Short mmCIF file of C-alpha atoms in Angstrom, two decimals:
data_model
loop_
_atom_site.label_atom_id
_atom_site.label_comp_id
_atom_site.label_asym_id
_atom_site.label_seq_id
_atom_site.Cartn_x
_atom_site.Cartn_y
_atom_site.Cartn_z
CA UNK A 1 35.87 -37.63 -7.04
CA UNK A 2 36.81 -36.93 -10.52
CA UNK A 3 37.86 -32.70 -11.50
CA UNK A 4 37.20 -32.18 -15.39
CA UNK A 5 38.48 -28.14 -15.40
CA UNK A 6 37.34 -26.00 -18.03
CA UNK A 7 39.61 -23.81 -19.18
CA UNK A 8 38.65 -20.31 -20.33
CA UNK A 9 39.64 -19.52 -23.67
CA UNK A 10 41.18 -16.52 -24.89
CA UNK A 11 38.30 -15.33 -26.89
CA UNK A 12 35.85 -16.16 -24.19
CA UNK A 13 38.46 -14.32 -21.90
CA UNK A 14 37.77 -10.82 -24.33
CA UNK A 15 34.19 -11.23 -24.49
CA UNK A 16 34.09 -11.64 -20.38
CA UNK A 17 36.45 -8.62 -20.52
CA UNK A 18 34.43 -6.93 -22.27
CA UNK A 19 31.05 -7.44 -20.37
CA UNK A 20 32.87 -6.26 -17.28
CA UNK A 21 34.05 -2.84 -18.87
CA UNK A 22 30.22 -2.33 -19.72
CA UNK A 23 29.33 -2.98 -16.19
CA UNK A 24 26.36 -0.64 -14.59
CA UNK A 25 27.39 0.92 -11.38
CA UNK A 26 26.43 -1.22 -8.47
CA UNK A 27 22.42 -1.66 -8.05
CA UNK A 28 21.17 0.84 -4.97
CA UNK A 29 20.19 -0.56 -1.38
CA UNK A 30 16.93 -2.47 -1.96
CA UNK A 31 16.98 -1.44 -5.14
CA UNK A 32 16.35 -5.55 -6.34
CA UNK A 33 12.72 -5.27 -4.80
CA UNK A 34 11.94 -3.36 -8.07
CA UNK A 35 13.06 -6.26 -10.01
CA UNK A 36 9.76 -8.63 -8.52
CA UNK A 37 7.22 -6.20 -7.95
CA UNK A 38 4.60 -9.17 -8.49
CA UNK A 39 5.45 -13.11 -7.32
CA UNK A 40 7.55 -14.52 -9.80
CA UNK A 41 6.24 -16.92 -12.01
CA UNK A 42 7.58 -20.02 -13.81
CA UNK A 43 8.78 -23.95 -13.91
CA UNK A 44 11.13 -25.47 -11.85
CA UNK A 45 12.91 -29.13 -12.86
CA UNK A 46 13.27 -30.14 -9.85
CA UNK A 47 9.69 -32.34 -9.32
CA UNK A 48 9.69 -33.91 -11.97
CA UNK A 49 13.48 -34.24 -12.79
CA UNK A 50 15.21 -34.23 -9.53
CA UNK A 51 19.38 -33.97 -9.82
CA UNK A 52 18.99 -35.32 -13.36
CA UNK A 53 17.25 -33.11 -16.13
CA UNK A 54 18.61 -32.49 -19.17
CA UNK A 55 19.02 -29.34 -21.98
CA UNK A 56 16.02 -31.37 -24.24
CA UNK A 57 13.97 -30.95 -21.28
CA UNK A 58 14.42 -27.72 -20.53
CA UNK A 59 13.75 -26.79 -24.57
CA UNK A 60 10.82 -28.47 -24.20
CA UNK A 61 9.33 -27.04 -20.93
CA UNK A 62 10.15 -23.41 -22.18
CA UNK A 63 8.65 -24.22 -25.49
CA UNK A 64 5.64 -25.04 -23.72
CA UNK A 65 5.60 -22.22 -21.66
CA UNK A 66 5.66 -19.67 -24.75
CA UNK A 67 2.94 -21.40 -26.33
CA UNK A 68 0.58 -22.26 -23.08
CA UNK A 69 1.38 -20.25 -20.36
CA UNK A 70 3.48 -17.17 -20.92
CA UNK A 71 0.63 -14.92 -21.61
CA UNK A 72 -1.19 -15.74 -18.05
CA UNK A 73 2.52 -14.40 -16.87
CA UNK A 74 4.19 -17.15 -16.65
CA UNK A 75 7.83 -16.41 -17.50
CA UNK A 76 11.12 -18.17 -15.54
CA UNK A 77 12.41 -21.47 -16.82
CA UNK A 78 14.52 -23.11 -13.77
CA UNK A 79 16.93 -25.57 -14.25
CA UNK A 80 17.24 -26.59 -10.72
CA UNK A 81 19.96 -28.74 -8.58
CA UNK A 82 23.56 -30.29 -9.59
CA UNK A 83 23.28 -29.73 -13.15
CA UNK A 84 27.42 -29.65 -12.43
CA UNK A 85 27.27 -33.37 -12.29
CA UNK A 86 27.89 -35.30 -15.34
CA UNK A 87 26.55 -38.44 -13.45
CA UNK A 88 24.02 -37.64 -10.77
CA UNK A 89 21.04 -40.41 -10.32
CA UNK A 90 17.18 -40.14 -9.46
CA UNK A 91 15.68 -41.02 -5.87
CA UNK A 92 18.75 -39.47 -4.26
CA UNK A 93 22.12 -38.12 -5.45
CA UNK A 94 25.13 -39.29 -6.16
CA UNK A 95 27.69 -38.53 -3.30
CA UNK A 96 30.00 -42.08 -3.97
CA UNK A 97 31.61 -40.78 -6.94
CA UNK A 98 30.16 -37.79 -8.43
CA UNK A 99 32.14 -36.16 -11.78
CA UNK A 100 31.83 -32.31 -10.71
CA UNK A 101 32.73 -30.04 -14.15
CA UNK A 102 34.70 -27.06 -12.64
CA UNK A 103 36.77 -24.34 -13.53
CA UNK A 104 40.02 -23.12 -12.54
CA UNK A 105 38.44 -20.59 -10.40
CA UNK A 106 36.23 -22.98 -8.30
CA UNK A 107 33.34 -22.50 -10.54
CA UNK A 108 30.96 -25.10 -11.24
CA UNK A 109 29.98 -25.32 -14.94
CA UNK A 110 27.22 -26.97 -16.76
CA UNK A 111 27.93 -30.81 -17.36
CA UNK A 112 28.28 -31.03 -21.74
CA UNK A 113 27.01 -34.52 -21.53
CA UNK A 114 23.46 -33.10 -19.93
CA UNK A 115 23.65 -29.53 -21.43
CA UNK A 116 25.42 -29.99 -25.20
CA UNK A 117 24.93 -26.17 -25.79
CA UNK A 118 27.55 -25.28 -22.49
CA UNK A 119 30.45 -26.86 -24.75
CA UNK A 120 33.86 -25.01 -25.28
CA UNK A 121 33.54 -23.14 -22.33
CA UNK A 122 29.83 -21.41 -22.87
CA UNK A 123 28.45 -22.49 -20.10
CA UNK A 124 24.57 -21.53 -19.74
CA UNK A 125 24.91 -18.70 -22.06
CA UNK A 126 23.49 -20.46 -25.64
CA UNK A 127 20.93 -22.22 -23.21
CA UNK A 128 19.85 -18.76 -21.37
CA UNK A 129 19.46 -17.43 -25.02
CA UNK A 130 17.23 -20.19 -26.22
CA UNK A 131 15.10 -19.12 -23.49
CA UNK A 132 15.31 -15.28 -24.23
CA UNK A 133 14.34 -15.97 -27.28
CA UNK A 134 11.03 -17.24 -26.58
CA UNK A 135 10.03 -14.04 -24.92
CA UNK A 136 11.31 -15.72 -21.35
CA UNK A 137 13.59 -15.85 -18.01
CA UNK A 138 16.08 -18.15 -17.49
CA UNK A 139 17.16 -19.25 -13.81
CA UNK A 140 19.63 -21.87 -12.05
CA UNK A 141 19.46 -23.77 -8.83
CA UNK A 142 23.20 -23.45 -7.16
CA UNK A 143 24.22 -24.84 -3.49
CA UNK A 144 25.37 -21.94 -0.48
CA UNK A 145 29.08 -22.31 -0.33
CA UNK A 146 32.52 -23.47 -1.70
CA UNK A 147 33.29 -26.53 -3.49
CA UNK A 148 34.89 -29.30 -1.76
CA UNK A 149 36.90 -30.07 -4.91
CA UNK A 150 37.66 -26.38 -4.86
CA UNK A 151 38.99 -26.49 -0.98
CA UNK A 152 41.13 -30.17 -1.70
CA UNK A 153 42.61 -28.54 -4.82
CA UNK A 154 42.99 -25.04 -3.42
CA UNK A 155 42.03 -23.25 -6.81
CA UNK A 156 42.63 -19.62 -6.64
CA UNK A 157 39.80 -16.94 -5.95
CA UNK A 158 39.64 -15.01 -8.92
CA UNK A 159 39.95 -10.96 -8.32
CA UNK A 160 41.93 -12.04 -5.14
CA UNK A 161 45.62 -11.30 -5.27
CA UNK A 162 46.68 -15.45 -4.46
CA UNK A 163 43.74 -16.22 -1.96
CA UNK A 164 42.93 -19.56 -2.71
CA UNK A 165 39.58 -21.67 -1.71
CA UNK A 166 41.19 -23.35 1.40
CA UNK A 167 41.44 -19.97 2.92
CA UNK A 168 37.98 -19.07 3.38
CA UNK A 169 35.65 -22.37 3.95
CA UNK A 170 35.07 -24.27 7.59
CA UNK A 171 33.46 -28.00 7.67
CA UNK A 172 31.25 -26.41 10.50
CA UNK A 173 27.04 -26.11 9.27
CA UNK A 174 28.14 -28.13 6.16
CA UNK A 175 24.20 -29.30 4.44
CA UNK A 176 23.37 -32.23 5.87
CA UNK A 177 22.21 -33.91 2.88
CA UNK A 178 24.04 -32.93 -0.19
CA UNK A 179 28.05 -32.74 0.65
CA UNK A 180 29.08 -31.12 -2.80
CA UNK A 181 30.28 -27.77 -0.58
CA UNK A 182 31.48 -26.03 2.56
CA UNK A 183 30.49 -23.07 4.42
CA UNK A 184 31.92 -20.13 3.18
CA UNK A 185 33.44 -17.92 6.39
CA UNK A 186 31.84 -14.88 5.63
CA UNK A 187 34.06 -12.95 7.30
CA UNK A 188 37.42 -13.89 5.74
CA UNK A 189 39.41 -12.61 2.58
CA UNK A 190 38.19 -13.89 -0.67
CA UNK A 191 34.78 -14.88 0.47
CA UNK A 192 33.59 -12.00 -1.12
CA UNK A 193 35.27 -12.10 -3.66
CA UNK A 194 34.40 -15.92 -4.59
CA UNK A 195 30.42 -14.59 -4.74
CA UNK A 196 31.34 -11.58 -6.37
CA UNK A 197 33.15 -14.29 -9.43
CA UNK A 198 30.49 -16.07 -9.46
CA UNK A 199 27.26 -13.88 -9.77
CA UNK A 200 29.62 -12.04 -12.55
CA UNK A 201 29.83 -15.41 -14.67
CA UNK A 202 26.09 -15.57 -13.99
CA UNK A 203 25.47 -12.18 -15.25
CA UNK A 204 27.81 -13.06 -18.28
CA UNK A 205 25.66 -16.72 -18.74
CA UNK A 206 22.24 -14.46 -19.05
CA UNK A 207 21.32 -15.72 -15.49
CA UNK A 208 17.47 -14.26 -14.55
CA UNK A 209 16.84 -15.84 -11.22
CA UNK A 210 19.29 -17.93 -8.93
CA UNK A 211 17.72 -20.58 -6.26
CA UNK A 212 20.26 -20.45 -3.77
CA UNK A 213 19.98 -24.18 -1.31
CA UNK A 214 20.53 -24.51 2.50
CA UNK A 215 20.87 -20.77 3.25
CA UNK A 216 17.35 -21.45 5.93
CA UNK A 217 17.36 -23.80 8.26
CA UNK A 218 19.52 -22.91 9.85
CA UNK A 219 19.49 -19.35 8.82
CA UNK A 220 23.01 -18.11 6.77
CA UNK A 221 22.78 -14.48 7.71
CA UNK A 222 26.46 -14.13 6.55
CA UNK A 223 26.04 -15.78 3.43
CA UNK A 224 23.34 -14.05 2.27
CA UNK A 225 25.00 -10.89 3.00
CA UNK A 226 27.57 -11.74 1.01
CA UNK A 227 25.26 -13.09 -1.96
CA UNK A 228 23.37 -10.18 -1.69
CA UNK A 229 26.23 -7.99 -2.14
CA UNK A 230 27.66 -9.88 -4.82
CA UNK A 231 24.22 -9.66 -6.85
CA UNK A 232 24.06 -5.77 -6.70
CA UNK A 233 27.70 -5.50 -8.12
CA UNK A 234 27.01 -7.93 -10.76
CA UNK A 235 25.22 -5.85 -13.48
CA UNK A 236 23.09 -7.71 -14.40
CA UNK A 237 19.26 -8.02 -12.30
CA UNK A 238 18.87 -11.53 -10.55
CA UNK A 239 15.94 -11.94 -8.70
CA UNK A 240 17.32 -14.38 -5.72
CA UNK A 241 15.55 -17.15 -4.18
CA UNK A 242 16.24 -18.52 -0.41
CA UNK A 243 15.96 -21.81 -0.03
CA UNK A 244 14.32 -24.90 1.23
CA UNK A 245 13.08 -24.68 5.03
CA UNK A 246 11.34 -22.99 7.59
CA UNK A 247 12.98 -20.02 7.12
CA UNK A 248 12.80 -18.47 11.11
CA UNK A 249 10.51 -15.87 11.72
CA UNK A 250 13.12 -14.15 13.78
CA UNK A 251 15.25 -13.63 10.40
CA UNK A 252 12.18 -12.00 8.79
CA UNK A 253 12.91 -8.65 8.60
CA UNK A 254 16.69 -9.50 7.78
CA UNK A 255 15.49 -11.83 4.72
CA UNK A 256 12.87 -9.68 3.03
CA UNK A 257 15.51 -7.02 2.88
CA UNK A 258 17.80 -9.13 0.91
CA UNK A 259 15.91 -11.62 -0.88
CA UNK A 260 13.16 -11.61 -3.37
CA UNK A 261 11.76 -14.91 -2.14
CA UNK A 262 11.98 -17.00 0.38
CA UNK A 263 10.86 -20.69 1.53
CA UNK A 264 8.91 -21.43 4.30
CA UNK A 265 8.76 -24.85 4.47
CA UNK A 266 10.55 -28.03 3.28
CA UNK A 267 9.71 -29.21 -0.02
CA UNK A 268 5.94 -29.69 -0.56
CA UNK A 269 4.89 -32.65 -2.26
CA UNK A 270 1.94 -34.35 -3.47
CA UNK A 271 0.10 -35.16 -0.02
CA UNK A 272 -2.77 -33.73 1.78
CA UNK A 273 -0.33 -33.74 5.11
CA UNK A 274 2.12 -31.27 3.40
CA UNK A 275 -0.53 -28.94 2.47
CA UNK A 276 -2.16 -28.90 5.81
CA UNK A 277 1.52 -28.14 7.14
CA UNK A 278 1.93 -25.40 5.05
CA UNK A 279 -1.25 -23.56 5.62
CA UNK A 280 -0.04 -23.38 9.36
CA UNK A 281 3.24 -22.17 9.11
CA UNK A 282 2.30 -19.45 6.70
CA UNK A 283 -0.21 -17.75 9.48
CA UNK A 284 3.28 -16.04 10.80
CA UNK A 285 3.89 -14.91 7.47
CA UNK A 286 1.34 -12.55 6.18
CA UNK A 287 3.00 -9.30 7.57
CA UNK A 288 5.59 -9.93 5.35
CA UNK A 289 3.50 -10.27 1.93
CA UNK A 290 4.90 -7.17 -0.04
CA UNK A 291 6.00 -6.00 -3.57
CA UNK A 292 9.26 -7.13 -3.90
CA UNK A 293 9.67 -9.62 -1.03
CA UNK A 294 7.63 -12.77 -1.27
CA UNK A 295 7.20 -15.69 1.47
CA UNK A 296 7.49 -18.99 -0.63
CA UNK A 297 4.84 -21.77 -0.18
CA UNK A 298 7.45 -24.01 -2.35
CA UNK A 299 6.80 -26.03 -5.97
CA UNK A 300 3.41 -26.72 -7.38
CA UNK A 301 3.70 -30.42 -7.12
CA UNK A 302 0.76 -30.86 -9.66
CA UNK A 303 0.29 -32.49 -13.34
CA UNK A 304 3.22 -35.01 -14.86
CA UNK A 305 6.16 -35.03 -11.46
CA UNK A 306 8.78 -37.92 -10.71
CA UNK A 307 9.41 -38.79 -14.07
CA UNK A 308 12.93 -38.95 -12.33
CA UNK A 309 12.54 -37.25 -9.41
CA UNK A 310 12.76 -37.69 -5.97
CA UNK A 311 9.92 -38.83 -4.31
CA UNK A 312 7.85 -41.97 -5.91
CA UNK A 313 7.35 -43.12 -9.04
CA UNK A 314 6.64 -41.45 -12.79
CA UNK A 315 2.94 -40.47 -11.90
CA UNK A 316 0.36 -37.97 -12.12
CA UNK A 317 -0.01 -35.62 -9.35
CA UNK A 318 -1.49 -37.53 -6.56
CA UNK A 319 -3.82 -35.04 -5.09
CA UNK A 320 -7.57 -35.13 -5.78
CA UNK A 321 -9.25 -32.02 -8.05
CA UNK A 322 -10.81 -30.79 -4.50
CA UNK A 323 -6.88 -30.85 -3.47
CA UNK A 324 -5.84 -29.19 -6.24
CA UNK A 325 -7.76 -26.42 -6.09
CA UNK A 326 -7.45 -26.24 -2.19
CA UNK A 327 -3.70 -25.37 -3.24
CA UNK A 328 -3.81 -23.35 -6.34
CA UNK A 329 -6.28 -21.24 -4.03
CA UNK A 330 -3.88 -21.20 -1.05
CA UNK A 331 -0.94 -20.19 -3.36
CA UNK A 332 -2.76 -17.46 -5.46
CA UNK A 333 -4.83 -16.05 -2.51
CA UNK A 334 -1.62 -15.41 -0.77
CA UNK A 335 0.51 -14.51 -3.37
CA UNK A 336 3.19 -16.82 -2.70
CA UNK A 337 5.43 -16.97 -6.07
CA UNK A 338 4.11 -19.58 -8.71
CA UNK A 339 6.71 -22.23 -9.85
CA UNK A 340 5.54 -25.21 -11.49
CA UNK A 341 6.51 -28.85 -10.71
CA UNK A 342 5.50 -31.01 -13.27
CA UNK A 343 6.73 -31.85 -16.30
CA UNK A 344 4.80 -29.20 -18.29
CA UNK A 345 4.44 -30.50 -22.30
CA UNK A 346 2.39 -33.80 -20.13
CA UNK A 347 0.08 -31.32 -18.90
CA UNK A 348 -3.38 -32.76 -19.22
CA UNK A 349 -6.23 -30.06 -19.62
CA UNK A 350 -7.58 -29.65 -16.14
CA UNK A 351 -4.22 -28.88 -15.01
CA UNK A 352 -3.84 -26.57 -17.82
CA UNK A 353 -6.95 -24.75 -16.50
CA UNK A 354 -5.48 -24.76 -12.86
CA UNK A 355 -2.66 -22.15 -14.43
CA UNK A 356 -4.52 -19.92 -16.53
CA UNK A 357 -7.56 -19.08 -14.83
CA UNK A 358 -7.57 -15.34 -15.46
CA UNK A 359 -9.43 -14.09 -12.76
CA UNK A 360 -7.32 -16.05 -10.05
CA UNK A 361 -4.24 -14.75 -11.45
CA UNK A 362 -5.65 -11.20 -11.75
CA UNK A 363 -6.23 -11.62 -7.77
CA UNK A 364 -2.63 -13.28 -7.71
CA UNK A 365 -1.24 -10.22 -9.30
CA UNK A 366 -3.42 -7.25 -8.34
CA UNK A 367 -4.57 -8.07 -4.91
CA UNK A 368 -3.59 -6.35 -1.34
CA UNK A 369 -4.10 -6.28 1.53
CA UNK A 370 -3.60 -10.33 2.35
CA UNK A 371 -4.79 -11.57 5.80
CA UNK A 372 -5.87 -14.87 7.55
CA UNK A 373 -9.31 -14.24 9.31
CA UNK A 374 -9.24 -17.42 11.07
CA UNK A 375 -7.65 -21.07 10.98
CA UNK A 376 -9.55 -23.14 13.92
CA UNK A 377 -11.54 -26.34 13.61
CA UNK A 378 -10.61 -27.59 9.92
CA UNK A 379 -12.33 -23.74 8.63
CA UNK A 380 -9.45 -21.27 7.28
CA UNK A 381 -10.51 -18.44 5.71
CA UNK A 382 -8.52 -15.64 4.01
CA UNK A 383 -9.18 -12.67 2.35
CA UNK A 384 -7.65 -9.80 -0.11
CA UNK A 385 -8.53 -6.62 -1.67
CA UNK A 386 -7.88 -5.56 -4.98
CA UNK A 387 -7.89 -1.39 -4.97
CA UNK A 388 -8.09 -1.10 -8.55
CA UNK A 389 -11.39 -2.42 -8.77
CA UNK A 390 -12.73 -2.49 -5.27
CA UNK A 391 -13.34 -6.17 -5.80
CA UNK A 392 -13.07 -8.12 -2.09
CA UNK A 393 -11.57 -11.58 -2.73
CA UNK A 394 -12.25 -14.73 0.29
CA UNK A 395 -11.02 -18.48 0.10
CA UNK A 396 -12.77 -20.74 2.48
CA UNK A 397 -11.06 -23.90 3.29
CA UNK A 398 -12.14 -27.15 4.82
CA UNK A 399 -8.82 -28.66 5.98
CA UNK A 400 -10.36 -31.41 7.69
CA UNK A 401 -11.37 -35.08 6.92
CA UNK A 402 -14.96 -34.57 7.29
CA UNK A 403 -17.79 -32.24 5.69
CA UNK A 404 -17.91 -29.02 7.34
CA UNK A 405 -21.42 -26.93 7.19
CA UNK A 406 -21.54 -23.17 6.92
CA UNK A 407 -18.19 -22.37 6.60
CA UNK A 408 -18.93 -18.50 7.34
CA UNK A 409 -17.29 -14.94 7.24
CA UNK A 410 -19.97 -12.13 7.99
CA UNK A 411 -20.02 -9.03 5.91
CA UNK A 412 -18.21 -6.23 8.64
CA UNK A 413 -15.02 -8.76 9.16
CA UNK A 414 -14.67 -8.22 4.70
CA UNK A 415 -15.79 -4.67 4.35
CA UNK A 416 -18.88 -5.35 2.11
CA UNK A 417 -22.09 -4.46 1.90
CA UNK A 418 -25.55 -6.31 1.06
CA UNK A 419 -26.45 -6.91 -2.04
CA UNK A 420 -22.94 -7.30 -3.48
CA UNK A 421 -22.59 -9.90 -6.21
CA UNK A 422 -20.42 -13.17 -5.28
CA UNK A 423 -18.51 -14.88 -8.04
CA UNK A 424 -16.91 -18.40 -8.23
CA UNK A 425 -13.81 -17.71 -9.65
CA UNK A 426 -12.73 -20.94 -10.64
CA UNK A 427 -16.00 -21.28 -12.35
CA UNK A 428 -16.27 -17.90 -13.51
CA UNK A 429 -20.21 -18.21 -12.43
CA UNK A 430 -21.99 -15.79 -10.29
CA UNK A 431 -23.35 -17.35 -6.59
CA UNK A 432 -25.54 -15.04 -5.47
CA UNK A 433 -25.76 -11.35 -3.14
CA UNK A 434 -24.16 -11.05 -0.02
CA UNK A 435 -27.01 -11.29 2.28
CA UNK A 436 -25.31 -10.89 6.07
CA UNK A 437 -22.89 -13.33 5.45
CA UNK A 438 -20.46 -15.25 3.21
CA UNK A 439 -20.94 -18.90 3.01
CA UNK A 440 -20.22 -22.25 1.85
CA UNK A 441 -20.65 -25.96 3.10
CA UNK A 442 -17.46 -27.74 1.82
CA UNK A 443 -16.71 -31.06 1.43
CA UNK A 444 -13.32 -32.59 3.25
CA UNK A 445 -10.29 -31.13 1.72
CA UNK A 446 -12.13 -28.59 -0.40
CA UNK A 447 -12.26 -25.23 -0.93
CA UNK A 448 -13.95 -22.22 -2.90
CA UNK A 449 -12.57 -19.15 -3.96
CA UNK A 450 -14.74 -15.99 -4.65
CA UNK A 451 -14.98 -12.71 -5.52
CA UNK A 452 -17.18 -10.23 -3.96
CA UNK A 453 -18.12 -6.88 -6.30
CA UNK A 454 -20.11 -3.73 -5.85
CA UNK A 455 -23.53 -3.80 -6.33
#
């Protein structure tokens, strides 16, 4: 492995000097649930880019987002995994020789030959500000842990007095698949501090949102009490992201008091399999749905994905319309946080329409209440209130391969009455009255989302 260090100059050295004496007091207990009070919203490189997406791309995605999407409420621009690397691949990383950029504090920095704008020592900062400046949120994907390089070369913990990275990492739980870090021992001097250093670089960068890897499955309780920490004394408000896996239901109460969103399930990906998967795991999870605190259904794997990513070829989502809105309905119905896949200026119209719909987001937004009435048979339904408008919102699915007839939800089980007017809402055109019964015959893998007003 190859260690380019970044030195700090001195000027960057006062202006980091002086974002520290400006510092807020530490953030409050729970206080970061204030900071997502509705799922977050945005694009994420990593299905369509994988380890390899560069600072054009994210320019153009954000551009794109200010222009198409960021008056539906779409706001975070993500620049997901290794963006450390100066010579990560597609269809896997590159673990054989990989040139980590790193600072003399164990810090990984952008990689100048991917992110131009990160030269003489800015890291994200001039890239987070491009961003701002189109009215959005900027985020990073980072792995749980220590670097390796950090550990071999025993780089010092900064605000430690001589701890150095060797001091405070085990090989035990290492990921799996990615071997760019250790554990951090969450227990020993310096590991701390080594979050504390750097959430505060983050907060000096312009960081909005941090997508932290590997803290699930199995479930880091350590580590994300010391992220969690870390992120309160920072100063700056980062809404953090748990991530990938099947986060355990046991850890629930533990994660949605220190994260504002978290995964429950591996990645999802363009396949009718991965959706059916999904919709049963998140049946545990709908206690949990709450300003603040979001369970994850993962990455919108729809429009323009793989143009180097991870899974298949450069392609067009590979889902059917029907599929499509089968998971735009899932995901908006319960109000699992939004974040885009595909490559967003390819966005063809339909898919377009798929993120703007503004009575889906309104429900997406708005709605309480979220609950599963029954998942049996291929028939899911699930239904929402929203209590500024009285408005009753129900998704009927058919998950199965074959038509299903009379997919049906009787008036008492919603809480309306006769007579009340039913709405497509993809469609935007009215259905009908409620006459005893909500109803639908749906084709395999298809769904319908309505709303149900007042008379």
């Amino acid at each position: 492995m190859i260690l380019k260090k970044v030195f700090t100059t001195l000027a960057c050295t006062t202006v980091m000097l002086g974002a520290v004496a400006q510092q807020k007091a530490p953030f409050k207990k729970e206080e970061f649930k204030q900071w997502a009070q509705t799922p977050p919203m945005g694009w994420n490189s990593w299905d369509c880019y994988g380890p390899t997406v560069v600072e054009s791309e994210v320019k153009a995605n954000a551009d794109y987002m200010a222009k198409e999407l960021k008056q539906s409420g779409w706001e975070y621009i993500i620049v997901d995994i290794r963006w450390f690397v100066e010579n990560d691949k597609a269809g896997g990383y590159n673990q054989t020789d990989p040139r980590y950029v790193i600072d003399q504090y164990g810090r990984y920095q952008p990689a100048v030959n991917r992110f131009p704008s990160a030269a003489n020592d800015k890291g994200f900062k001039a890239l987070a500000d491009y961003v701002h400046s189109k009215g959005l949120k900027f985020g990073i994907h980072i792995m749980r842990g220590i670097p390796k390089k950090a550990v071999e070369d025993k780089l010092p913990i900064k605000g430690t007095n001589g701890i150095t990275a060797d001091k405070i990492y085990t090989t035990e739980l290492q990921c799996k698949w990615l071997k760019d870090n250790y554990t951090i021992l969450a227990d020993k001097p310096g590991a701390q501090e080594y979050y504390n250093s750097i959430f505060e670089l983050y907060a000096q960068w312009g960081i909005d949102f941090i997508k932290i890897d590997d803290l699930s499955a199995p479930y880091h309780e350590g580590e994300i009490n010391l992220i969690r920490k870390a992120i309160d004394n920072c100063g700056r408000k980062i809404v953090l992201s748990t991530s990938p896996g099947e986060t355990p239901i046991e850890d629930a109460k533990h994660v949605s008091n220190n994260a504002n969103m978290w995964r429950m399930v591996d990645d999802v990906w363009d396949t009718w399999p991965h959706i059916t998967h999904l919709m049963e795991v998140a049946q545990k999870w709908y206690p949990y749905i709450a300003p603040g605190t979001w369970p994850d259904c993962d990455m919108i794997p729809l429009g323009r994905i793989s143009v180097r990513g991870e899974r298949g070829e450069d392609r067009m989502t590979r889902l059917t319309k029907d599929e499509q809105y089968t998971l735009m309905t899932l995901f908006t119905i319960f109000r699992s946080p939004l974040f885009f896949g595909g490559d967003l200026p390819s966005n063809d119209a339909f898919t377009l329409s798929l993120l703007t719909n503004k009575e889906v987001l309104k429900m997406h937004k708005e709605s309480t209440g979220v609950k599963q009435l029954f998942q049996a048979d291929g028939k899911v339904a699930i239904t929402s209130k929203n209590s500024k408008t009285g408005d009753v919102y129900l998704a009927l699915f058919n998950m199965s391969d074959k038509p299903i007839s009379d997919v049906k939800v009787a008036t008492d089980a919603i809480g309306v009455k006769n007579g009340a007017t039913i709405t497509d809402m993809w469609s935007g055109k009215q259905v009908g009255k409620v006459a005893g019964a909500v109803s639908k015959d749906l084709a395999p893998h298809s769904s319908v989302l309505y709303k149900i007003s007042k008379k």
